[in-house]
Amino acid sequence: MAKRRRQQWDGPRVRALRYHLGLTQGGMAAQMGIRQQTVSEWERGVYQPRGASVTLLSMVAERAAFRYQAEEPAPDT
């Protein structure tokens, strides 16, 4: 069985997944069994998800057909 590469979950990616799922920070926290403050801290870049949270976020993203596309920087004018 091939091992999957673990996704990196930074603030914008967590926020984009939450929006994709149509959840508030509190709703996402309740679904994951964590505090709303934790979701907020992830999204603001205070902390990054780690351990079981990374695994859970990746599983949820896969089942929700979530595909993250980072926004392209605006061209210099």
Coordinates of C-alpha atoms in Angstrom, one line a residue:
M1 CA 0.0 0.0 0.0
A2 CA 1.5 3.3 -1.1
K3 CA 1.8 6.0 1.6
R4 CA 0.2 9.4 0.8
R5 CA 2.1 12.6 1.1
R6 CA 0.6 14.6 4.0
Q7 CA -0.9 17.9 3.0
Q8 CA 0.3 21.1 4.5
W9 CA -2.5 23.0 6.3
D10 CA -1.9 26.7 6.5
G11 CA -4.4 29.4 7.4
P12 CA -5.7 30.1 3.9
R13 CA -6.1 26.4 3.1
V14 CA -8.0 25.8 6.4
R15 CA -10.3 28.8 5.7
A16 CA -10.9 27.6 2.1
L17 CA -11.9 24.1 3.3
R18 CA -14.2 25.6 5.9
Y19 CA -15.9 27.8 3.3
H20 CA -16.1 24.8 0.9
L21 CA -18.0 22.9 3.7
G22 CA -20.2 25.9 4.4
L23 CA -19.3 26.0 8.1
T24 CA -18.5 28.8 10.6
Q25 CA -15.4 28.5 12.7
G26 CA -17.6 27.3 15.5
G27 CA -19.3 24.7 13.3
M28 CA -16.0 23.4 12.0
A29 CA -14.7 23.2 15.5
A30 CA -17.8 21.3 16.7
Q31 CA -17.5 18.8 13.9
M32 CA -13.8 18.2 14.7
G33 CA -14.2 18.1 18.4
I34 CA -11.9 21.1 19.0
R35 CA -12.3 24.7 20.2
Q36 CA -13.5 27.5 17.9
Q37 CA -10.4 29.5 19.0
T38 CA -8.2 26.7 17.6
V39 CA -9.8 27.1 14.1
S40 CA -9.4 30.8 14.4
E41 CA -5.7 30.5 15.4
W42 CA -5.1 28.1 12.4
E43 CA -6.7 30.6 10.0
R44 CA -4.8 33.5 11.3
G45 CA -1.5 31.6 11.2
V46 CA -0.9 31.7 14.9
Y47 CA -0.5 27.9 14.8
Q48 CA -0.7 25.2 12.2
P49 CA -2.7 22.0 12.5
R50 CA -0.6 19.0 13.5
G51 CA -0.9 15.3 14.3
A52 CA -4.4 13.9 14.2
S53 CA -5.8 17.3 13.1
V54 CA -3.8 17.2 9.9
T55 CA -5.1 13.7 9.2
L56 CA -8.7 14.6 9.9
L57 CA -8.5 17.8 7.8
S58 CA -7.1 15.7 4.9
M59 CA -9.7 13.0 5.2
V60 CA -12.5 15.6 5.3
A61 CA -11.1 17.5 2.3
E62 CA -10.8 14.3 0.3
R63 CA -14.4 13.2 1.0
A64 CA -15.7 16.7 0.3
A65 CA -13.8 16.8 -3.1
F66 CA -12.0 19.9 -1.9
R67 CA -9.2 21.1 -4.3
Y68 CA -7.3 24.0 -3.0
Q69 CA -5.9 26.6 -5.5
A70 CA -3.8 29.3 -4.0
E71 CA -4.6 32.7 -5.4
E72 CA -2.2 34.0 -7.9
P73 CA -0.4 37.1 -6.9
A74 CA -1.5 40.2 -8.8
P75 CA 0.9 41.2 -11.6
D76 CA 3.0 44.3 -11.1
T77 CA 1.7 47.3 -12.9

